[in-house]
Short mmCIF file of C-alpha atoms in Angstrom, two decimals:
data_model
loop_
_atom_site.label_atom_id
_atom_site.label_comp_id
_atom_site.label_asym_id
_atom_site.label_seq_id
_atom_site.Cartn_x
_atom_site.Cartn_y
_atom_site.Cartn_z
CA MET P 1 -0.01 0.05 -0.05
CA SER P 2 1.01 3.37 -0.93
CA ASP P 3 1.22 6.01 1.78
CA SER P 4 -2.29 7.41 1.99
CA PRO P 5 -3.16 11.19 2.12
CA SER P 6 -5.14 12.21 5.34
CA ALA P 7 -8.66 12.73 4.98
CA LYS P 8 -8.18 16.43 5.52
CA THR P 9 -5.87 16.55 2.55
CA VAL P 10 -8.58 14.49 0.45
CA ALA P 11 -11.09 17.22 1.44
CA ARG P 12 -9.03 20.08 0.77
CA ASP P 13 -7.85 18.61 -2.42
CA GLY P 14 -11.56 17.92 -3.84
CA LEU P 15 -13.04 20.97 -2.75
CA TRP P 16 -10.41 23.66 -3.67
CA ASP P 17 -6.78 22.65 -4.38
CA ASN P 18 -7.61 20.12 -6.87
CA ASN P 19 -11.15 21.22 -7.79
CA ALA P 20 -12.30 18.87 -10.42
CA VAL P 21 -13.71 21.55 -12.80
CA LEU P 22 -11.54 24.78 -11.68
CA GLY P 23 -8.28 22.94 -10.87
CA GLN P 24 -7.84 20.12 -12.99
CA MET P 25 -10.36 20.98 -15.91
CA LEU P 26 -12.06 17.81 -15.65
CA GLY P 27 -15.86 17.45 -16.57
CA LEU P 28 -16.05 20.67 -18.42
CA CYS P 29 -18.66 19.32 -20.92
CA PRO P 30 -21.32 18.94 -18.22
CA ALA P 31 -20.22 21.86 -16.48
CA MET P 32 -21.12 24.31 -19.51
CA ALA P 33 -23.90 22.34 -20.86
CA VAL P 34 -26.12 22.54 -17.79
CA THR P 35 -25.01 25.43 -15.96
CA SER P 36 -27.58 27.81 -17.59
CA SER P 37 -29.17 28.14 -13.94
CA ALA P 38 -27.79 27.79 -10.42
CA THR P 39 -30.56 25.29 -9.86
CA ASN P 40 -29.30 22.96 -12.71
CA GLY P 41 -25.77 23.20 -11.77
CA LEU P 42 -26.89 22.03 -8.31
CA GLY P 43 -28.75 19.39 -9.69
CA MET P 44 -26.06 18.11 -11.85
CA GLY P 45 -23.52 18.52 -9.15
CA LEU P 46 -25.49 16.32 -6.59
CA ALA P 47 -26.21 13.51 -9.21
CA THR P 48 -22.48 13.56 -10.02
CA MET P 49 -21.23 13.36 -6.19
CA VAL P 50 -23.55 10.21 -5.68
CA VAL P 51 -22.11 8.37 -8.78
CA LEU P 52 -18.64 9.57 -7.68
CA VAL P 53 -18.74 7.92 -4.23
CA MET P 54 -20.38 4.78 -5.49
CA SER P 55 -18.00 4.68 -8.59
CA ASN P 56 -14.77 5.17 -6.17
CA ALA P 57 -15.96 2.73 -3.57
CA LEU P 58 -16.65 -0.10 -6.43
CA ILE P 59 -13.41 0.49 -8.34
CA SER P 60 -11.40 0.71 -5.17
CA SER P 61 -12.60 -2.63 -3.89
CA LEU P 62 -11.90 -4.23 -7.11
CA ARG P 63 -8.44 -2.58 -7.45
CA HIS P 64 -6.54 -5.82 -6.89
CA TRP P 65 -8.23 -7.82 -9.42
CA VAL P 66 -7.86 -5.25 -12.09
CA SER P 67 -4.46 -5.37 -14.16
CA ASP P 68 -2.94 -2.26 -15.48
CA GLU P 69 -3.41 -3.21 -19.20
CA VAL P 70 -7.08 -3.33 -19.05
CA ARG P 71 -7.87 -1.00 -16.45
CA ILE P 72 -9.17 1.92 -18.20
CA PRO P 73 -11.89 0.02 -20.27
CA VAL P 74 -12.71 -1.99 -16.96
CA PHE P 75 -13.28 1.53 -15.10
CA ILE P 76 -15.37 2.72 -18.22
CA VAL P 77 -17.49 -0.36 -18.22
CA LEU P 78 -17.85 -0.51 -14.51
CA ILE P 79 -18.93 3.33 -14.18
CA ALA P 80 -21.28 3.15 -17.48
CA GLY P 81 -22.97 0.28 -16.36
CA MET P 82 -23.34 1.76 -12.49
CA VAL P 83 -24.86 4.73 -13.95
CA THR P 84 -27.17 3.05 -16.27
CA LEU P 85 -28.59 0.94 -13.39
CA VAL P 86 -28.81 4.10 -11.17
CA ASP P 87 -30.73 5.55 -14.05
CA MET P 88 -33.18 2.62 -14.65
CA CYS P 89 -33.86 2.23 -10.75
CA LEU P 90 -34.46 6.20 -10.26
CA ASN P 91 -36.91 5.63 -13.37
CA ALA P 92 -38.73 2.79 -11.93
CA TRP P 93 -38.98 3.70 -8.32
CA PHE P 94 -38.33 7.29 -7.78
CA HIS P 95 -39.94 8.69 -11.03
CA ASP P 96 -40.61 12.05 -9.70
CA LEU P 97 -37.14 12.39 -8.90
CA TYR P 98 -36.23 11.04 -12.02
CA LYS P 99 -38.26 13.54 -13.99
CA VAL P 100 -36.24 16.27 -12.63
CA LEU P 101 -32.64 14.60 -12.70
CA GLY P 102 -33.28 12.52 -15.52
CA ILE P 103 -31.61 14.80 -18.11
CA PHE P 104 -28.15 14.66 -15.93
CA ILE P 105 -27.82 11.05 -15.26
CA ALA P 106 -27.02 9.93 -18.53
CA LEU P 107 -24.62 12.95 -19.06
CA ILE P 108 -22.64 11.70 -16.12
CA VAL P 109 -21.13 8.58 -18.00
CA VAL P 110 -19.29 11.25 -20.17
CA ASN P 111 -17.94 13.21 -17.39
CA CYS P 112 -14.43 12.30 -17.56
CA ALA P 113 -13.90 13.68 -13.43
CA VAL P 114 -15.42 10.34 -12.60
CA LEU P 115 -12.91 8.25 -14.61
CA GLY P 116 -10.25 10.69 -13.80
CA ARG P 117 -11.01 9.94 -9.82
CA ALA P 118 -11.09 5.98 -10.54
CA GLU P 119 -7.58 6.15 -12.23
CA ALA P 120 -5.91 8.91 -9.79
CA PHE P 121 -7.11 7.96 -6.58
CA ALA P 122 -9.79 4.88 -6.19
CA SER P 123 -7.40 2.27 -7.88
CA ARG P 124 -4.68 2.95 -5.40
CA GLN P 125 -6.59 3.83 -1.98
CA SER P 126 -8.72 1.82 0.39
CA ALA P 127 -12.59 1.84 -0.53
CA ALA P 128 -13.59 3.91 2.60
CA LEU P 129 -11.09 6.66 1.66
CA SER P 130 -12.07 6.32 -1.99
CA ALA P 131 -15.31 6.87 -1.30
CA PHE P 132 -14.54 9.92 1.11
CA ASP P 133 -12.42 11.23 -1.80
CA GLY P 134 -15.75 10.68 -3.80
CA LEU P 135 -17.72 12.76 -1.77
CA ALA P 136 -15.16 15.49 -1.68
CA THR P 137 -14.73 15.72 -5.34
CA GLY P 138 -18.19 15.65 -5.80
CA LEU P 139 -19.02 18.64 -3.50
CA GLY P 140 -16.27 20.54 -5.12
CA PHE P 141 -17.64 19.57 -8.60
CA THR P 142 -21.20 20.69 -7.06
CA LEU P 143 -19.78 23.95 -5.81
CA ALA P 144 -18.15 24.89 -9.11
CA LEU P 145 -21.31 24.23 -11.02
CA THR P 146 -23.62 25.76 -8.93
CA VAL P 147 -21.61 29.02 -8.51
CA MET P 148 -21.42 29.06 -12.40
CA GLY P 149 -24.59 28.26 -12.79
CA ALA P 150 -25.35 31.48 -10.39
CA LEU P 151 -22.89 33.72 -12.37
CA ARG P 152 -24.76 32.50 -15.55
CA GLU P 153 -28.15 32.93 -14.12
CA ILE P 154 -27.73 36.49 -12.62
CA THR P 155 -26.02 38.07 -15.53
CA GLY P 156 -27.94 36.21 -18.42
CA ALA P 157 -31.42 36.07 -16.55
CA GLY P 158 -31.47 38.41 -13.61
CA THR P 159 -32.75 35.64 -11.31
CA LEU P 160 -31.05 33.19 -8.71
CA PHE P 161 -31.98 29.65 -8.14
CA ALA P 162 -35.03 30.26 -10.50
CA ASN P 163 -37.31 26.81 -10.33
CA ALA P 164 -35.44 25.48 -7.20
CA HIS P 165 -38.62 24.01 -6.24
CA LEU P 166 -38.81 21.71 -9.23
CA LEU P 167 -35.62 20.27 -8.16
CA LEU P 168 -35.53 20.35 -4.43
CA GLY P 169 -39.13 20.50 -3.39
CA PRO P 170 -41.69 23.51 -2.69
CA HIS P 171 -39.74 23.93 0.98
CA PHE P 172 -36.82 25.34 -0.98
CA ALA P 173 -39.05 27.98 -2.90
CA PHE P 174 -37.40 30.61 -0.59
CA LEU P 175 -34.35 30.18 -2.50
CA GLU P 176 -35.69 31.74 -5.92
CA THR P 177 -34.52 35.35 -5.87
CA LYS P 178 -34.98 37.84 -8.58
CA VAL P 179 -31.37 40.09 -8.74
CA LEU P 180 -32.07 42.26 -11.77
CA PRO P 181 -35.42 43.47 -12.92
CA ALA P 182 -37.11 41.01 -15.48
CA ASP P 183 -35.19 40.79 -19.02
CA SER P 184 -32.59 43.06 -18.34
CA GLY P 185 -29.87 40.27 -18.55
CA ALA P 186 -27.51 39.66 -21.25
CA LEU P 187 -28.90 36.70 -22.91
CA PHE P 188 -25.84 35.36 -24.10
CA MET P 189 -24.56 34.32 -20.60
CA ILE P 190 -27.15 31.86 -20.70
CA LEU P 191 -26.48 30.79 -24.17
CA PRO P 192 -23.46 28.19 -24.86
CA PRO P 193 -20.85 31.36 -25.12
CA GLY P 194 -21.75 32.32 -21.97
CA GLY P 195 -20.55 28.94 -20.74
CA PHE P 196 -17.17 29.28 -21.94
CA LEU P 197 -17.00 32.95 -20.87
CA ALA P 198 -18.27 32.20 -17.18
CA LEU P 199 -15.86 29.23 -16.91
CA GLY P 200 -12.96 31.25 -17.89
CA LEU P 201 -13.74 33.79 -15.39
CA LEU P 202 -14.17 31.39 -12.82
CA ILE P 203 -10.53 29.70 -13.51
CA ALA P 204 -9.10 32.80 -13.61
CA GLY P 205 -10.74 34.11 -10.26
CA ARG P 206 -9.42 30.76 -8.60
CA ARG P 207 -5.96 31.22 -9.76
CA TRP P 208 -5.88 34.75 -8.84
CA LEU P 209 -6.99 33.61 -5.11
CA GLN P 210 -4.45 30.99 -5.15
CA ARG P 211 -1.56 33.23 -6.16
CA ARG P 212 -2.36 35.70 -3.43
CA ALA P 213 -2.55 32.76 -1.03
CA ASP P 214 0.54 31.58 -2.14
CA ARG P 215 2.25 35.11 -1.98
CA ARG P 216 0.87 35.69 1.36
CA ALA P 217 2.25 32.05 2.69
CA ALA P 218 5.85 33.14 1.06
CA ALA P 219 5.94 36.57 2.94
CA LEU P 220 5.12 34.82 5.88
CA THR P 221 7.88 32.42 5.67
CA GLY P 222 10.12 35.15 4.62
CA ALA P 223 9.28 37.37 7.54
CA GLN P 224 9.97 34.22 10.05
CA ALA P 225 13.20 33.29 8.50
CA ALA P 226 14.17 36.99 8.99
CA HIS P 227 13.33 36.89 12.57
CA MET N 115 -0.14 0.35 -9.79
CA SER N 116 1.26 -0.03 -6.40
CA GLY N 117 -0.17 -2.18 -3.53
CA SER N 118 -0.87 -6.03 -4.30
CA ARG N 119 -0.72 -6.67 -7.78
CA ALA N 120 -3.06 -8.63 -10.10
CA PRO N 121 -1.71 -11.84 -11.27
CA ASP N 122 0.97 -11.76 -13.87
CA ALA N 123 -0.16 -14.51 -16.29
CA LEU N 124 -0.72 -13.27 -19.87
CA TRP N 125 -4.16 -14.37 -20.07
CA PHE N 126 -5.17 -12.75 -16.97
CA PRO N 127 -6.07 -8.96 -18.30
CA GLY N 128 -8.02 -10.38 -21.07
CA ALA N 129 -9.89 -12.74 -19.11
CA SER N 130 -10.65 -10.10 -16.29
CA LEU N 131 -11.74 -7.71 -18.92
CA GLY N 132 -14.12 -10.37 -20.31
CA VAL N 133 -15.27 -11.37 -17.01
CA VAL N 134 -16.40 -7.63 -16.04
CA MET N 135 -18.13 -7.16 -19.04
CA LEU N 136 -19.93 -10.29 -18.39
CA VAL N 137 -20.84 -9.30 -14.93
CA THR N 138 -21.93 -5.96 -15.79
CA THR N 139 -24.06 -6.97 -18.85
CA ALA N 140 -25.63 -9.56 -16.41
CA PHE N 141 -26.48 -6.83 -13.80
CA LEU N 142 -27.80 -4.60 -16.43
CA ALA N 143 -30.09 -7.35 -17.89
CA VAL N 144 -31.31 -8.14 -14.48
CA GLY N 145 -31.87 -4.55 -13.70
CA GLN N 146 -33.65 -3.95 -16.97
CA PHE N 147 -35.70 -6.76 -16.20
CA ALA N 148 -36.61 -5.64 -12.56
CA THR N 149 -37.46 -2.29 -13.67
CA ARG N 150 -39.12 -2.84 -17.13
CA GLU N 151 -42.69 -3.08 -15.76
CA GLN N 152 -42.32 -0.35 -13.46
CA ILE N 153 -40.88 2.07 -15.86
CA ALA N 154 -43.86 1.45 -18.39
CA GLN N 155 -46.25 1.81 -15.65
CA ALA N 156 -44.45 5.22 -14.61
CA GLN N 157 -44.40 6.47 -18.07
CA SER N 158 -48.05 5.59 -18.81
CA ASP N 159 -49.06 7.27 -15.51
CA ASP N 160 -47.16 10.26 -16.81
CA THR N 161 -49.21 10.13 -19.93
CA ARG N 162 -52.53 9.82 -17.97
CA LEU N 163 -51.58 12.58 -15.44
CA GLN N 164 -50.73 14.77 -18.34
CA LEU N 165 -54.01 14.27 -19.94
CA GLU N 166 -55.96 14.68 -16.89
CA GLN N 167 -54.32 17.60 -15.73
CA ILE N 168 -54.97 19.57 -18.67
CA LEU N 169 -58.81 18.80 -18.11
CA PRO N 170 -60.81 20.68 -15.09
CA ALA N 171 -61.43 18.43 -12.20
CA GLY N 172 -64.53 16.28 -12.92
CA TYR N 173 -64.63 16.90 -16.55
CA ALA N 174 -64.56 13.35 -17.76
CA ASP N 175 -64.92 9.88 -16.35
CA ASN N 176 -63.67 7.45 -18.77
CA ASN N 177 -60.11 5.91 -19.47
CA LEU N 178 -58.32 8.71 -21.60
CA LEU N 179 -55.58 6.16 -22.53
CA THR N 180 -57.48 3.41 -24.25
CA ASP N 181 -60.08 5.42 -25.48
CA THR N 182 -58.36 6.80 -28.63
CA LEU N 183 -58.85 7.11 -32.38
CA GLN N 184 -55.84 7.28 -34.87
CA LEU N 185 -56.10 9.88 -37.75
CA ALA N 186 -53.83 10.89 -40.25
CA GLY N 187 -52.26 14.25 -38.57
CA PRO N 188 -51.56 17.74 -40.57
CA ASP N 189 -48.04 16.42 -41.46
CA GLY N 190 -49.28 12.75 -42.71
CA ALA N 191 -47.99 11.20 -39.84
CA PRO N 192 -50.36 9.03 -37.52
CA LEU N 193 -51.91 11.12 -34.68
CA THR N 194 -53.72 9.47 -31.78
CA VAL N 195 -56.74 11.50 -30.41
CA HIS N 196 -57.85 10.86 -26.90
CA ARG N 197 -61.38 11.06 -26.39
CA ALA N 198 -62.61 12.72 -22.92
CA ARG N 199 -66.46 11.60 -22.23
CA LYS N 200 -68.71 11.97 -19.17
CA GLN N 201 -71.26 9.08 -18.79
CA GLY N 202 -70.36 8.33 -22.50
CA VAL N 203 -70.98 11.67 -23.84
CA LEU N 204 -68.23 13.11 -25.80
CA ARG N 205 -66.91 16.20 -24.41
CA ALA N 206 -63.34 17.15 -25.65
CA LEU N 207 -60.55 15.78 -27.75
CA LEU N 208 -57.17 15.54 -26.64
CA PHE N 209 -54.13 15.51 -28.95
CA GLU N 210 -50.52 16.26 -29.60
CA MET N 211 -49.54 18.92 -32.08
CA SER N 212 -45.84 19.95 -32.79
CA GLY N 213 -44.24 23.03 -34.41
CA TYR N 214 -40.77 24.42 -34.63
CA GLY N 215 -39.67 27.23 -32.26
CA TYR N 216 -36.20 28.72 -31.86
CA GLY N 217 -34.45 25.65 -30.43
CA GLY N 218 -36.26 22.80 -32.53
CA ARG N 219 -39.58 21.07 -32.11
CA ILE N 220 -42.07 22.30 -29.59
CA VAL N 221 -44.72 19.57 -28.60
CA LEU N 222 -47.97 20.64 -27.03
CA LEU N 223 -50.86 18.64 -25.67
CA MET N 224 -54.07 20.38 -26.58
CA ALA N 225 -57.50 19.76 -25.26
CA VAL N 226 -60.44 21.04 -27.47
CA ASP N 227 -64.02 20.82 -26.64
CA VAL N 228 -66.85 19.67 -28.90
CA ASP N 229 -67.51 23.17 -30.16
CA GLY N 230 -64.10 24.11 -30.97
CA ARG N 231 -63.01 25.90 -27.93
CA ILE N 232 -59.76 25.12 -26.22
CA VAL N 233 -59.97 23.43 -22.67
CA GLY N 234 -56.18 23.64 -22.23
CA VAL N 235 -52.89 23.46 -24.09
CA ARG N 236 -49.64 22.50 -22.29
CA VAL N 237 -46.22 22.17 -23.71
CA THR N 238 -44.81 18.80 -23.27
CA LYS N 239 -41.51 18.84 -25.10
CA HIS N 240 -39.26 21.74 -26.09
CA ASN N 241 -35.81 22.85 -26.60
CA GLU N 242 -36.54 26.63 -25.87
CA THR N 243 -33.67 29.07 -24.49
CA PRO N 244 -33.75 28.56 -20.85
CA GLY N 245 -34.86 31.55 -19.10
CA LEU N 246 -36.48 33.22 -22.21
CA GLY N 247 -38.61 30.87 -24.53
CA ASP N 248 -39.08 28.36 -21.61
CA LYS N 249 -41.84 30.78 -20.25
CA ILE N 250 -44.10 28.64 -22.55
CA GLU N 251 -44.22 25.89 -19.76
CA VAL N 252 -46.67 26.32 -17.57
CA ALA N 253 -44.66 25.79 -14.35
CA ARG N 254 -42.57 28.96 -15.43
CA HIS N 255 -45.29 31.02 -16.42
CA ASP N 256 -49.07 31.40 -16.85
CA TRP N 257 -48.85 32.54 -20.52
CA ILE N 258 -49.90 29.41 -22.00
CA ARG N 259 -53.33 29.51 -19.90
CA PHE N 260 -54.29 32.51 -22.16
CA PHE N 261 -55.33 29.93 -24.81
CA ASP N 262 -58.06 28.73 -22.64
CA GLY N 263 -61.62 29.29 -24.13
CA LYS N 264 -60.14 30.43 -27.43
CA SER N 265 -61.42 29.07 -30.58
CA LEU N 266 -60.93 29.69 -34.42
CA GLN N 267 -63.79 32.46 -34.16
CA GLN N 268 -62.77 33.84 -30.85
CA PRO N 269 -60.21 35.61 -31.70
CA ALA N 270 -60.75 35.94 -35.62
CA PRO N 271 -58.34 33.85 -37.61
CA ALA N 272 -56.18 36.95 -38.55
CA ARG N 273 -55.86 37.87 -34.93
CA TRP N 274 -54.29 34.25 -34.17
CA ALA N 275 -50.71 36.02 -33.91
CA VAL N 276 -48.64 37.44 -31.49
CA LYS N 277 -48.89 41.12 -30.62
CA LYS N 278 -45.73 42.19 -32.62
CA ASP N 279 -47.49 40.62 -35.61
CA GLY N 280 -50.70 42.30 -34.98
CA GLY N 281 -52.25 39.33 -33.08
CA ASP N 282 -53.91 39.14 -29.64
CA PHE N 283 -51.25 36.88 -27.97
CA ASP N 284 -48.26 38.14 -26.00
CA GLN N 285 -44.76 37.63 -26.84
CA PHE N 286 -41.93 37.52 -24.15
CA ALA N 287 -39.16 40.25 -24.03
CA GLY N 288 -36.15 38.75 -26.05
CA ALA N 289 -38.27 35.72 -27.40
CA THR N 290 -40.85 36.32 -30.06
CA ILE N 291 -39.97 33.09 -32.25
CA THR N 292 -40.99 30.92 -29.41
CA PRO N 293 -44.50 32.27 -28.84
CA ARG N 294 -45.10 32.78 -32.40
CA ALA N 295 -44.36 28.95 -33.02
CA VAL N 296 -46.86 27.99 -30.23
CA VAL N 297 -49.59 30.37 -31.51
CA ALA N 298 -49.16 28.89 -35.02
CA THR N 299 -49.16 25.00 -33.60
CA VAL N 300 -52.27 25.82 -31.55
CA LYS N 301 -54.16 27.49 -34.70
CA LYS N 302 -52.99 24.37 -36.63
CA GLY N 303 -54.42 21.90 -34.13
CA LEU N 304 -57.76 24.01 -34.14
CA GLU N 305 -57.92 23.80 -37.85
CA PHE N 306 -57.07 20.11 -37.97
CA LEU N 307 -59.90 19.58 -35.54
CA ALA N 308 -62.04 21.44 -37.62
CA ALA N 309 -61.32 19.80 -40.81
CA HIS N 310 -62.00 16.24 -39.38
CA ARG N 311 -64.80 17.36 -37.26
CA PRO N 312 -67.39 15.17 -39.01
CA GLU N 313 -65.44 11.89 -38.65
CA LEU N 314 -64.62 12.57 -35.09
CA THR N 315 -68.12 13.31 -33.86
CA ALA N 316 -69.52 10.80 -36.19
CA GLU N 317 -67.37 8.28 -34.78
CA ALA N 318 -68.08 9.44 -31.47
CA SER N 319 -71.71 9.07 -31.74
CA GLY N 320 -71.38 5.81 -33.16
CA GLU N 321 -69.22 4.39 -30.32
CA ALA N 322 -70.77 5.82 -27.67
CA VAL N 323 -72.98 3.03 -26.82
CA PRO N 324 -70.17 0.18 -26.79
CA VAL N 325 -67.98 2.38 -25.11
CA SER N 326 -70.54 3.05 -22.21
CA GLY N 327 -71.58 -0.75 -22.47
CA GLU N 328 -68.04 -1.82 -21.52
CA LYS N 329 -67.98 -0.04 -18.24
CA PRO N 330 -68.16 -2.57 -15.37
#
């Protein structure tokens, strides 16, 4: 067993340092396709998170029986099979939820962040830690998509979390807010070009925060060394 | 890969890949078998709910899913017309009609009463711009309810257009093509019904007896 990272590192990596969308640039296709609203971003993020936890746990528990040569096709088959099963079960027994999440679930198969975590983490670490990594990565993915959806929705449609009640139930209707007067948004932000623009802005924003934090850390160690 | 390794034998990778494929396929087959009936049931429930939601409560008492009629639609494709009856008397006809909006096909479900007045219209499928064109969904906006009670006489055929084109129907700021397509599609549906009125009503009176007879 190689040295395993601490749970704290795993959480930090998944949420920020190595954020799937903003750090590793993985899963950009679903990130841009569904984030026309914050609600959609949240729905896609949560569905992906559930799949990540399950696929990481499954692949980690099978890691000793999968040889290097065929690991990628094996992971793909396992992930695609699992997502399809989840899709069918939701459709059959949780049909109302399926009607809301249905469009997202099939898209998860093509999310390379899921395969990325299987390859980079779950194939080397214990099942429990891998499941936790899936949770952290999934939360980071959800965070990135929700922020991206919020940015596009506010600038494009002037609303925030519009129709959240369709995804989360009537109790969450309070999330729905109007930020700008109706129809004053810049339409292109919710069209595909806005996806690229919002993604670029968010990646740049994260880099800027990261650099600032790095500079401060460097200044701090420099000051300590001077003493 | 670190940790305990998979066996080194030459046959192992291929065989393990084959086994994974077989097991996954088996799981999928079992899953499909176990969920098939539930999914079919849920989908027919969906259709029934859609059909019933469009009608006011207590409007009909027959099974809308089975009381249907096949006609050639305006585009030549077969069209299923559901018939809503109360105590065997035909009250309304429900059918799907589609047109092309800004983002592709828009599918509408229409309910029209025997006098040619619209009971309700709902959009069941569309690809319009989120935040703009999707106001045609009843969950997002009341716009679609404006069709209730309209007919080919009221408003006059020339007024069946969005306000921008001199008609009676509102467009949305930033989205005119979508409402224009919906208005045109609804009008097309009404015209289709008007053209087929004889066969629809004749069929209805001819079948009123056997339909009420097959009720338990």
